[in-house]
PDB file of C-alpha atoms in Angstrom:
ATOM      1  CA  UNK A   1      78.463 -14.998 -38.639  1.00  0.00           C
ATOM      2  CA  UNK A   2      77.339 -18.012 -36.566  1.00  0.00           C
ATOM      3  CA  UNK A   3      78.185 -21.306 -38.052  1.00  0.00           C
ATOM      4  CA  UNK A   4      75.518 -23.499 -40.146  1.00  0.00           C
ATOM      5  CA  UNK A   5      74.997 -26.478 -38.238  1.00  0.00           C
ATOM      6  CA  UNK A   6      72.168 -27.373 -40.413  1.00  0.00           C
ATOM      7  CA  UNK A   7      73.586 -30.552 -41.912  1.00  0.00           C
ATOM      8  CA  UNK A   8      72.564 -29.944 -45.519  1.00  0.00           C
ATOM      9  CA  UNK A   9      71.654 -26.961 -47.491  1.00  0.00           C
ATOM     10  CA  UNK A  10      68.433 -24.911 -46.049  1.00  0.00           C
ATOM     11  CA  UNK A  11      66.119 -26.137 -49.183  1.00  0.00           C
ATOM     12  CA  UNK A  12      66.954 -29.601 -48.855  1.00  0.00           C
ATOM     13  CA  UNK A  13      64.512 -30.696 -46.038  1.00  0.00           C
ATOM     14  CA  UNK A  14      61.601 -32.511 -46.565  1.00  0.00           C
ATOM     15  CA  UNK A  15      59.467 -30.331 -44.263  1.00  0.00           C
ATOM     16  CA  UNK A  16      59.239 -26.762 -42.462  1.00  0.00           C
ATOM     17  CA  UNK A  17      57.310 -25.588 -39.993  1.00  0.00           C
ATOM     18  CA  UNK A  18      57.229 -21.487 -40.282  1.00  0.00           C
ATOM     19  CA  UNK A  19      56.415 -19.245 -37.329  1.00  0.00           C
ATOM     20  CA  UNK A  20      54.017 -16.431 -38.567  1.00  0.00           C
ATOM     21  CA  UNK A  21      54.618 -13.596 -37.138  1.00  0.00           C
ATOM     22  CA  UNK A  22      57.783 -11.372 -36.982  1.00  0.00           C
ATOM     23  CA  UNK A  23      59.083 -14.170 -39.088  1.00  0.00           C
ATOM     24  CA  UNK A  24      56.665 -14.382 -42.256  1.00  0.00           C
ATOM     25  CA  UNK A  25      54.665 -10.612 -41.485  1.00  0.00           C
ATOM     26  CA  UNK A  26      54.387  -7.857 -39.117  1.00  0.00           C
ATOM     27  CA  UNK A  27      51.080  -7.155 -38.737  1.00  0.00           C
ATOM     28  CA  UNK A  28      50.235  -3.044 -38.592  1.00  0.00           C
ATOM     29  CA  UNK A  29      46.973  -2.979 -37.074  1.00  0.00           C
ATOM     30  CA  UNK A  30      46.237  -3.854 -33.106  1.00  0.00           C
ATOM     31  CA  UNK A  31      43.340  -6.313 -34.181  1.00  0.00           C
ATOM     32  CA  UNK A  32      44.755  -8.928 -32.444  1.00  0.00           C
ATOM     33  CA  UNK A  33      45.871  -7.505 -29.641  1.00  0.00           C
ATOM     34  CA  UNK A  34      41.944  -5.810 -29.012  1.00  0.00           C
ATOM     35  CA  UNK A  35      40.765  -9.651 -28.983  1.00  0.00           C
ATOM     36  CA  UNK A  36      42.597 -10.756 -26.908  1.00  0.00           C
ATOM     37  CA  UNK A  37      41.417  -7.159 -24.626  1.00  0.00           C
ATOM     38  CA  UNK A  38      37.892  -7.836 -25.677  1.00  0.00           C
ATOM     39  CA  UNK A  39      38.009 -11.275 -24.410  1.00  0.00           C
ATOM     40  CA  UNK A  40      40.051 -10.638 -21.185  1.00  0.00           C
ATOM     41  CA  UNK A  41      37.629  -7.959 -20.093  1.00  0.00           C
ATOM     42  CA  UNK A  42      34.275 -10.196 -20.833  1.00  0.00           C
ATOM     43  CA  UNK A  43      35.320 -13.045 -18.335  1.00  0.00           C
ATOM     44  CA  UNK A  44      37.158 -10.114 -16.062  1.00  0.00           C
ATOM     45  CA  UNK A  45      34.078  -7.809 -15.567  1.00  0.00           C
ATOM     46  CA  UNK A  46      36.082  -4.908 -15.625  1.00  0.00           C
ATOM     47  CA  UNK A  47      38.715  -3.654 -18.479  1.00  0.00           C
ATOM     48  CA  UNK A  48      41.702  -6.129 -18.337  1.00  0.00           C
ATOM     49  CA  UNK A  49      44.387  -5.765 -21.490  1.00  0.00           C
ATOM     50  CA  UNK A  50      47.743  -7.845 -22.128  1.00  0.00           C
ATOM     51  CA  UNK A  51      49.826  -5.220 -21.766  1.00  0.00           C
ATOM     52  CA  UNK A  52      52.705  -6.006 -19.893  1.00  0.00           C
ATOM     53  CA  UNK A  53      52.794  -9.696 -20.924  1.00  0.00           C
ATOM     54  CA  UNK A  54      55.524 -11.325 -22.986  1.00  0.00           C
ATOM     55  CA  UNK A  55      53.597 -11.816 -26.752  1.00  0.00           C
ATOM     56  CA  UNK A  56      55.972 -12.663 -28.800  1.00  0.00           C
ATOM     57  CA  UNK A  57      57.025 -15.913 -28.494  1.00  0.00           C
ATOM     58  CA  UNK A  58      54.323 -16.691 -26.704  1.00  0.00           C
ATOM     59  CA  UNK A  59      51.103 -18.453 -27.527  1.00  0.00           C
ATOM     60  CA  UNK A  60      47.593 -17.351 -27.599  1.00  0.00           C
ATOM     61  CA  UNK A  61      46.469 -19.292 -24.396  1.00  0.00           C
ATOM     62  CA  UNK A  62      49.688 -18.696 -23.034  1.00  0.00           C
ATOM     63  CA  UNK A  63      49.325 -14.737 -23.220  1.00  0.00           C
ATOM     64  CA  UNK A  64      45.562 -15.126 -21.847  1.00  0.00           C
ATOM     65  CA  UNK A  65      47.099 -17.654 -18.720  1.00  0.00           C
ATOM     66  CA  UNK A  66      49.780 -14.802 -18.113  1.00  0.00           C
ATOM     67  CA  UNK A  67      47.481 -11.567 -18.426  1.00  0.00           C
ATOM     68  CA  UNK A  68      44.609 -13.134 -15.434  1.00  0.00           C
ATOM     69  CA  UNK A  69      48.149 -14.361 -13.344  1.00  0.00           C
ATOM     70  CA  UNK A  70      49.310 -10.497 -14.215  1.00  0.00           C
ATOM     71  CA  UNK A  71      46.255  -9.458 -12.902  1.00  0.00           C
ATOM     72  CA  UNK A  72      46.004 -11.187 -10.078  1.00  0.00           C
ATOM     73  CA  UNK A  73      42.855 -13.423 -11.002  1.00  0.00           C
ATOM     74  CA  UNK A  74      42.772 -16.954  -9.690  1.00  0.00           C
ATOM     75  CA  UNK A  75      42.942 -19.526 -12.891  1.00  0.00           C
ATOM     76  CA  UNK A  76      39.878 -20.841 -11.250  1.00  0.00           C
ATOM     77  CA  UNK A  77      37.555 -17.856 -12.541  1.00  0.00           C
ATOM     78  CA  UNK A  78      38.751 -17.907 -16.184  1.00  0.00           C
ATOM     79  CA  UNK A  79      39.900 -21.599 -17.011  1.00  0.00           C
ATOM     80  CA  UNK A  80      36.674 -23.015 -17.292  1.00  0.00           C
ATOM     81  CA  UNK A  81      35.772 -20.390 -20.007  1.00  0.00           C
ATOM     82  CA  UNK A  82      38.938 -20.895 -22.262  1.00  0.00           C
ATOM     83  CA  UNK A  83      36.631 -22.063 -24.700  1.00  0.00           C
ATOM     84  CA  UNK A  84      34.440 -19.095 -25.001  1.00  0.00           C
ATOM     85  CA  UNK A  85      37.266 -16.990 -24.879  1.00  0.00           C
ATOM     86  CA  UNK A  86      38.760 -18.185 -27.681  1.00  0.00           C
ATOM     87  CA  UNK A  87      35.893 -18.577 -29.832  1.00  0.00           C
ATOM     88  CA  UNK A  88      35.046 -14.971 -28.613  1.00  0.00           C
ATOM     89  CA  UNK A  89      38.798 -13.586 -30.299  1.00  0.00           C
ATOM     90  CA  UNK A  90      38.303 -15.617 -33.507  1.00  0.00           C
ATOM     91  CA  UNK A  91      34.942 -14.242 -33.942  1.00  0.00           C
ATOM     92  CA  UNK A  92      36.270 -10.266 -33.139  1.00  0.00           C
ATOM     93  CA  UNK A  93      39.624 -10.875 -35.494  1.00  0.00           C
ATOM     94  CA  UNK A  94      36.832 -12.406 -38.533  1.00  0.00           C
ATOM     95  CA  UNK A  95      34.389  -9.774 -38.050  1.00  0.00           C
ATOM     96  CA  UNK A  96      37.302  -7.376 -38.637  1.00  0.00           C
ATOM     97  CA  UNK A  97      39.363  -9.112 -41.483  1.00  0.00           C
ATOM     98  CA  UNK A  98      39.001  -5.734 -43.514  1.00  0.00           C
ATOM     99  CA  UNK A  99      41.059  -3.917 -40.526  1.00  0.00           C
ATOM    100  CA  UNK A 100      44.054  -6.174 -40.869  1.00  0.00           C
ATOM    101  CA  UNK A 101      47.053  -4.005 -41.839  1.00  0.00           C
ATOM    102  CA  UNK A 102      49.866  -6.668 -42.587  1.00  0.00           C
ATOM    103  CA  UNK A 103      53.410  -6.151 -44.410  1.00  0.00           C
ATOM    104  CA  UNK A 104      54.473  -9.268 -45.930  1.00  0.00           C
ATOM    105  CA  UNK A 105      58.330  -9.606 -44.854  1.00  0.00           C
ATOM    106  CA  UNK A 106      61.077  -9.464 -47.612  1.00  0.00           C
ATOM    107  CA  UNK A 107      61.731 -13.031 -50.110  1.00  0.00           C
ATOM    108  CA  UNK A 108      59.108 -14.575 -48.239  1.00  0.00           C
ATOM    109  CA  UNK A 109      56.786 -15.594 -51.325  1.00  0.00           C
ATOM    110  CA  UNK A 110      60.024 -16.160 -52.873  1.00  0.00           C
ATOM    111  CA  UNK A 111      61.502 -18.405 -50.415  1.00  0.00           C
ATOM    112  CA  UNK A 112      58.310 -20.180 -49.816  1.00  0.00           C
ATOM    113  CA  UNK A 113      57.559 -20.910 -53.607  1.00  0.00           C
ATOM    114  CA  UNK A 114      61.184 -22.087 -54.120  1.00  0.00           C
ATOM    115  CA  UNK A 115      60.710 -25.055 -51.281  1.00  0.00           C
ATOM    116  CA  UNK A 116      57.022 -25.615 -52.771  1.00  0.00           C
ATOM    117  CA  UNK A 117      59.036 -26.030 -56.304  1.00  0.00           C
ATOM    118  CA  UNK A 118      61.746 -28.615 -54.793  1.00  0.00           C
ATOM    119  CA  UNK A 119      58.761 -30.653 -53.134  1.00  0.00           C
ATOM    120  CA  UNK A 120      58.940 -29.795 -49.480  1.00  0.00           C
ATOM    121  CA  UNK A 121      56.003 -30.125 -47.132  1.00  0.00           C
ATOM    122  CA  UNK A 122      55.393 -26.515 -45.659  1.00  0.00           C
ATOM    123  CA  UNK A 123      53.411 -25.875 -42.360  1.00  0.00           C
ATOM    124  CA  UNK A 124      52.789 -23.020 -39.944  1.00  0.00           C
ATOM    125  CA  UNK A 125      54.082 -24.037 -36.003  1.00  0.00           C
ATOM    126  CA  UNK A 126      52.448 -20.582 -34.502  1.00  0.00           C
ATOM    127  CA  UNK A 127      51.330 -18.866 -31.581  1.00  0.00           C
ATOM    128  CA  UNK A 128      48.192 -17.922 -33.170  1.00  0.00           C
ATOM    129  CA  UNK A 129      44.341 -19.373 -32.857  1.00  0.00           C
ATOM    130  CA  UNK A 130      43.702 -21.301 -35.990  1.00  0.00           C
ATOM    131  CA  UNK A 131      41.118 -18.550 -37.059  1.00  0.00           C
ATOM    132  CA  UNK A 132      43.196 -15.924 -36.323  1.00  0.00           C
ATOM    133  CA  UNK A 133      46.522 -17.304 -37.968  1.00  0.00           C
ATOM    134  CA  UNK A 134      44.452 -18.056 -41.064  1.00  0.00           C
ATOM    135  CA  UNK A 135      43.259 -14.839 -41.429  1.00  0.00           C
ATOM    136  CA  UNK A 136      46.372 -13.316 -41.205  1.00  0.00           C
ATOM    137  CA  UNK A 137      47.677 -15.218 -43.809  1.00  0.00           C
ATOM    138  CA  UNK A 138      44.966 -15.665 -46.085  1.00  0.00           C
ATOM    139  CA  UNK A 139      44.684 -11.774 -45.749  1.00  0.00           C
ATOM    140  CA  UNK A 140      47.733 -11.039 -47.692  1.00  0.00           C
ATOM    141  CA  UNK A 141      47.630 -14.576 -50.130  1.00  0.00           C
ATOM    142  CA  UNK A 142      50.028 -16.733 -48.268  1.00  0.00           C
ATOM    143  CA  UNK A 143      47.581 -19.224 -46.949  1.00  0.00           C
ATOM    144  CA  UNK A 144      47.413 -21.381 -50.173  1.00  0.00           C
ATOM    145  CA  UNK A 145      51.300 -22.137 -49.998  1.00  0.00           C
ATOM    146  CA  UNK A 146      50.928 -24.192 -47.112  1.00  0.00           C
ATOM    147  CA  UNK A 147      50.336 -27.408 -47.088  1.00  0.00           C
ATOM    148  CA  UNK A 148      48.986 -27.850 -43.123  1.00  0.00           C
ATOM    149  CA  UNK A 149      48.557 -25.401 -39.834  1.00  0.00           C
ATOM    150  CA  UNK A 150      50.367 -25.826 -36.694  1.00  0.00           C
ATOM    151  CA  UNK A 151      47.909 -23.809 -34.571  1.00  0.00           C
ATOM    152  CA  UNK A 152      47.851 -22.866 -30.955  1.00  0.00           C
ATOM    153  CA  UNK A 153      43.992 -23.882 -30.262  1.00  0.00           C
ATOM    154  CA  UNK A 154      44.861 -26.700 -28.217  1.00  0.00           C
ATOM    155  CA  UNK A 155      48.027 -25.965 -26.918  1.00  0.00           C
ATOM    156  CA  UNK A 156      50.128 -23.796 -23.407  1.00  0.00           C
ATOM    157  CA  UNK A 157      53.542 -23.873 -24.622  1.00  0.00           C
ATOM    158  CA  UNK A 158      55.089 -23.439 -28.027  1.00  0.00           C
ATOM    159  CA  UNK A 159      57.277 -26.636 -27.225  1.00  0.00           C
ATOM    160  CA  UNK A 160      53.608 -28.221 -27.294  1.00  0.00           C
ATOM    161  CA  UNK A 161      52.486 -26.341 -30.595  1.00  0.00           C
ATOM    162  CA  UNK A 162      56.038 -27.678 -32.798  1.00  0.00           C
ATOM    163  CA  UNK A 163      55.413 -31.497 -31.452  1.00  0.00           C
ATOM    164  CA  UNK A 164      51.748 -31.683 -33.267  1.00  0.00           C
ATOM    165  CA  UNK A 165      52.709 -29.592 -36.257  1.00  0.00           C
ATOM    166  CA  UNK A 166      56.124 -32.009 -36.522  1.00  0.00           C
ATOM    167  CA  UNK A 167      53.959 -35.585 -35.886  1.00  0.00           C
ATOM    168  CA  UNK A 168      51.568 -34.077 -38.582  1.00  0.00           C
ATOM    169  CA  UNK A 169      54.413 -32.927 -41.212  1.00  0.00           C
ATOM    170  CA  UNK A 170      56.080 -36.349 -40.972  1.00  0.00           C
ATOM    171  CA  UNK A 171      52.669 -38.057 -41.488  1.00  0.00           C
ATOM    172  CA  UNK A 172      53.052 -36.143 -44.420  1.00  0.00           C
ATOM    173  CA  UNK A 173      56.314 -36.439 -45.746  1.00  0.00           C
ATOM    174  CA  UNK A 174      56.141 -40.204 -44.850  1.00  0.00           C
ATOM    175  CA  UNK A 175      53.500 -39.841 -47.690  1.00  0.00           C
ATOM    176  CA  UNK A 176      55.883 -38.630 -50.029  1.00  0.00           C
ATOM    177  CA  UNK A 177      57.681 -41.832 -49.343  1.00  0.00           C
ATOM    178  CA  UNK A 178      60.537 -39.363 -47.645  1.00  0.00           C
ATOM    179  CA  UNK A 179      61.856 -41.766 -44.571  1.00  0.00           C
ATOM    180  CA  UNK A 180      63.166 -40.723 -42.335  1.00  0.00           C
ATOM    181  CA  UNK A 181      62.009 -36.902 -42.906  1.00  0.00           C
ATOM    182  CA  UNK A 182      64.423 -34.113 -42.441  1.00  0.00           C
ATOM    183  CA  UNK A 183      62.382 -31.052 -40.543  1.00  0.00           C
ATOM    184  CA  UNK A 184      63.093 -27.644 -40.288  1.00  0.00           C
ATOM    185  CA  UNK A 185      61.859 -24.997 -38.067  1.00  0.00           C
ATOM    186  CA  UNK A 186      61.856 -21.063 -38.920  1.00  0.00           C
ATOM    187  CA  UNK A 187      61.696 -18.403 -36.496  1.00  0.00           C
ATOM    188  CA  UNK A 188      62.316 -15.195 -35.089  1.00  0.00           C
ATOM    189  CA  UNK A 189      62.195 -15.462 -31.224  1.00  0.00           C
ATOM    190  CA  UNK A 190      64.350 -17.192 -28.762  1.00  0.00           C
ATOM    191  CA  UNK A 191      61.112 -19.372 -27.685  1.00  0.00           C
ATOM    192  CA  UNK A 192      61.228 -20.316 -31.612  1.00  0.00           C
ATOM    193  CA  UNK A 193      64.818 -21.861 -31.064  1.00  0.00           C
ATOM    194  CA  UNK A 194      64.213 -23.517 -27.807  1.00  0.00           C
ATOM    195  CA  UNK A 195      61.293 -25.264 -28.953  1.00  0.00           C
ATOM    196  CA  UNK A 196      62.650 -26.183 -31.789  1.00  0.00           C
ATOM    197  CA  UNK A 197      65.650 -27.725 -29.536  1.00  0.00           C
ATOM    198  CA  UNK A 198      62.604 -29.309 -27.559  1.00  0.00           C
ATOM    199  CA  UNK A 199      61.187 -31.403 -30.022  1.00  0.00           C
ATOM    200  CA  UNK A 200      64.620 -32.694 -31.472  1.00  0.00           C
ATOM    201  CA  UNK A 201      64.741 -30.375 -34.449  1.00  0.00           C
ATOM    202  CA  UNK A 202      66.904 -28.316 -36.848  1.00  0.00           C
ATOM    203  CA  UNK A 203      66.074 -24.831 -36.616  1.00  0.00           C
ATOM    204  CA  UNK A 204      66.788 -21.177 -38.688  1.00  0.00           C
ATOM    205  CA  UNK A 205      66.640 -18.434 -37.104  1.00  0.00           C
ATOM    206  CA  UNK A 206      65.909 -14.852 -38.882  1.00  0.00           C
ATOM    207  CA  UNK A 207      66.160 -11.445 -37.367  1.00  0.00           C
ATOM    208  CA  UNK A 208      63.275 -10.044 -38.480  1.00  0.00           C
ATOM    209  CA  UNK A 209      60.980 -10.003 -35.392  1.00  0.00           C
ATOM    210  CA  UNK A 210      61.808  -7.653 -32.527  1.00  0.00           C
ATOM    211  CA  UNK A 211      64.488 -10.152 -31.012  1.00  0.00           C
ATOM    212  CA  UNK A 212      68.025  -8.397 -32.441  1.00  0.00           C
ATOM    213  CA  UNK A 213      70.707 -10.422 -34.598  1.00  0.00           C
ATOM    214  CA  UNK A 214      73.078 -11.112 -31.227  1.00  0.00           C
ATOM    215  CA  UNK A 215      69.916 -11.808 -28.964  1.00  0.00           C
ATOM    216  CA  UNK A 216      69.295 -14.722 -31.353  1.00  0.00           C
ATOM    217  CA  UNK A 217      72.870 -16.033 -31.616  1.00  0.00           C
ATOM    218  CA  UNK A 218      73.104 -16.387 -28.084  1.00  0.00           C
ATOM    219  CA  UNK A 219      70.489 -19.416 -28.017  1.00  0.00           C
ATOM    220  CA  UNK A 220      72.568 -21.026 -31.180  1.00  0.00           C
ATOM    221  CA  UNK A 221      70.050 -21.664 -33.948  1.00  0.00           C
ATOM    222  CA  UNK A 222      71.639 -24.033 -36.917  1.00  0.00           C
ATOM    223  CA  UNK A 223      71.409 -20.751 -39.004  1.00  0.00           C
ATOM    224  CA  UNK A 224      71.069 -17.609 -37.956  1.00  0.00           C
ATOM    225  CA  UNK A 225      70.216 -15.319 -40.616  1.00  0.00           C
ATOM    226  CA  UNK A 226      69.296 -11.412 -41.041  1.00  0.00           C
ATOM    227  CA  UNK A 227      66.114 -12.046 -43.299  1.00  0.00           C
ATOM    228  CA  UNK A 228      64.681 -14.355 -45.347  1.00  0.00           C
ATOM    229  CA  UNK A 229      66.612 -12.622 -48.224  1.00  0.00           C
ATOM    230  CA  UNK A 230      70.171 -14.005 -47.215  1.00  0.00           C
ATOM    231  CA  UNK A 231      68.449 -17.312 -48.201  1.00  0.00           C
ATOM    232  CA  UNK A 232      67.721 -17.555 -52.050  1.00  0.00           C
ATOM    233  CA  UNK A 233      71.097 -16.424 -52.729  1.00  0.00           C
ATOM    234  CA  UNK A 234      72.570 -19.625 -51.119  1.00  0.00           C
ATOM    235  CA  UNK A 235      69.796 -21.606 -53.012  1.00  0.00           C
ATOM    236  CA  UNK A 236      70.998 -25.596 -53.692  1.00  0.00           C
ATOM    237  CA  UNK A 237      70.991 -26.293 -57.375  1.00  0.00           C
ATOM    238  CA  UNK A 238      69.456 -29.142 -58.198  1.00  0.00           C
ATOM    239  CA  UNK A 239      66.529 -30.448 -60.374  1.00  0.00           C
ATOM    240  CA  UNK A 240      63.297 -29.095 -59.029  1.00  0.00           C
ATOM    241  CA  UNK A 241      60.617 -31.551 -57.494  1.00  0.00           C
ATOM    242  CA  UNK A 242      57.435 -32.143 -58.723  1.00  0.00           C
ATOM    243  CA  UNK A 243      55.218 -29.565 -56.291  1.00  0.00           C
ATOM    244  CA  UNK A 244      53.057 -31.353 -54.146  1.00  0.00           C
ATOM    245  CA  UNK A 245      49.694 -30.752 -53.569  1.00  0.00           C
ATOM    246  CA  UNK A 246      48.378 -29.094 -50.391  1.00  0.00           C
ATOM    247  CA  UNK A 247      46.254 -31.859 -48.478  1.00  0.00           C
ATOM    248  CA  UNK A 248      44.851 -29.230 -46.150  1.00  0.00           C
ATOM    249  CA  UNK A 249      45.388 -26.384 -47.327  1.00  0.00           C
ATOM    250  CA  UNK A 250      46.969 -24.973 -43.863  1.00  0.00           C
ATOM    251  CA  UNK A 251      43.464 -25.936 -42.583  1.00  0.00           C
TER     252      UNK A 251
END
């Protein structure tokens, strides 16, 4: 087992920042992945999918940048309509909201209600559009446990996506009157840990996604764990924090 170089017990941060997918879900359906086809092929003229391109990990603009370059299409013809693009796969995933087929991973509600109970700040630091992240999540009754969104809307790299969603959880936390705040990133890729490593923060890795057990040890997370479940056991116990009130309300 890799060593915990965490620096405190797992529930004792003041804030997390949870990837969505592969790490809270796996999502069933291909919703997503038509979107982004729907969208690709509007701005293309001619039928243009992501297949081939590295998803997961990834972020939304990122997998749209990487599908035209895949395709050979100058950044030129689709970069000026990034916007439409977008708004194009948020409106395709929330006209089909019904269609989304989503398994909620193992301890997840459990793990997320215990940090709610001790007072930590939860956010989302995701690949996903705003929309589409939210509807995911709200889909299967997770959305309401987190306090703020890290989306992808404005961001390239998932480096870029953790710095916002950390500057807004220790806006938070400062709130809380926790100073410094202790952060804590959960994921399930390798671009999860490196990003994490980018911004300057602790990070938990879980094997959940599609990225194995040793693929994940080899870019040294502070925990590496199998699933969510290996956490509760290991629970800290101390006397619960009042639970704080989402400000947002992952918005």
């Amino acid at each position: 087992m890799p060593a915990d170089t965490l620096g405190r017990a797992w529930d004792a941060f003041d804030a997390y920042l949870f990837d969505i997918d592969g790490t809270l879900m796996h999502c069933t359906d291909a919703v997503h992945y038509f979107a982004f086809n729907d969208a690709l092929t509007a701005i293309a003229g001619h039928p243009l999918t992501i297949d081939g391109v590295v998803a997961h990990g990834n972020v939304d603009i990122g997998i749209i940048r990487d599908a035209f370059a895949r395709a050979g299409i100058p950044e030129s013809t689709w970069r000026p309509r990034l916007g439409e693009m977008l708004r194009r796969m948020g409106t395709f995933v929330s006209e089909r909201r019904g269609d989304l087929c989503i398994d909620v991973l193992p301890q997840v509600r459990e793990v997320l209600g215990h940090l709610r109970t001790r007072g930590a700040i939860l956010g989302t630091a995701t690949g996903n559009l705003e929309v589409i992240g939210r509807a995911k999540l709200d889909r299967v009754g997770l959305l309401d446990l987190f306090h703020f969104g890290g989306w992808s809307d404005a961001s390239e790299t998932r480096g870029d996506v953790f710095r916002h969603a950390a500057a807004k959880a220790r806006e938070l936390t400062a709130r809380n009157g926790a100073e410094p705040p202790a952060l804590c990133v959960v994921g399930d890729t390798p671009a999860d840990v490196r990003a994490a490593r980018e911004n300057g923060l602790k990070v938990i890795a879980v094997a959940t996604g599609i990225y194995t057990f040793e693929t994940l040890a080899a870019e040294h997370p502070d925990l590496l764990i199998r699933s969510l479940e290996d956490l509760l056991p290991a629970a800290s116990v101390l006397i619960a924090q009042p639970e704080a009130e989402p400000e947002e309300a992952a918005r």
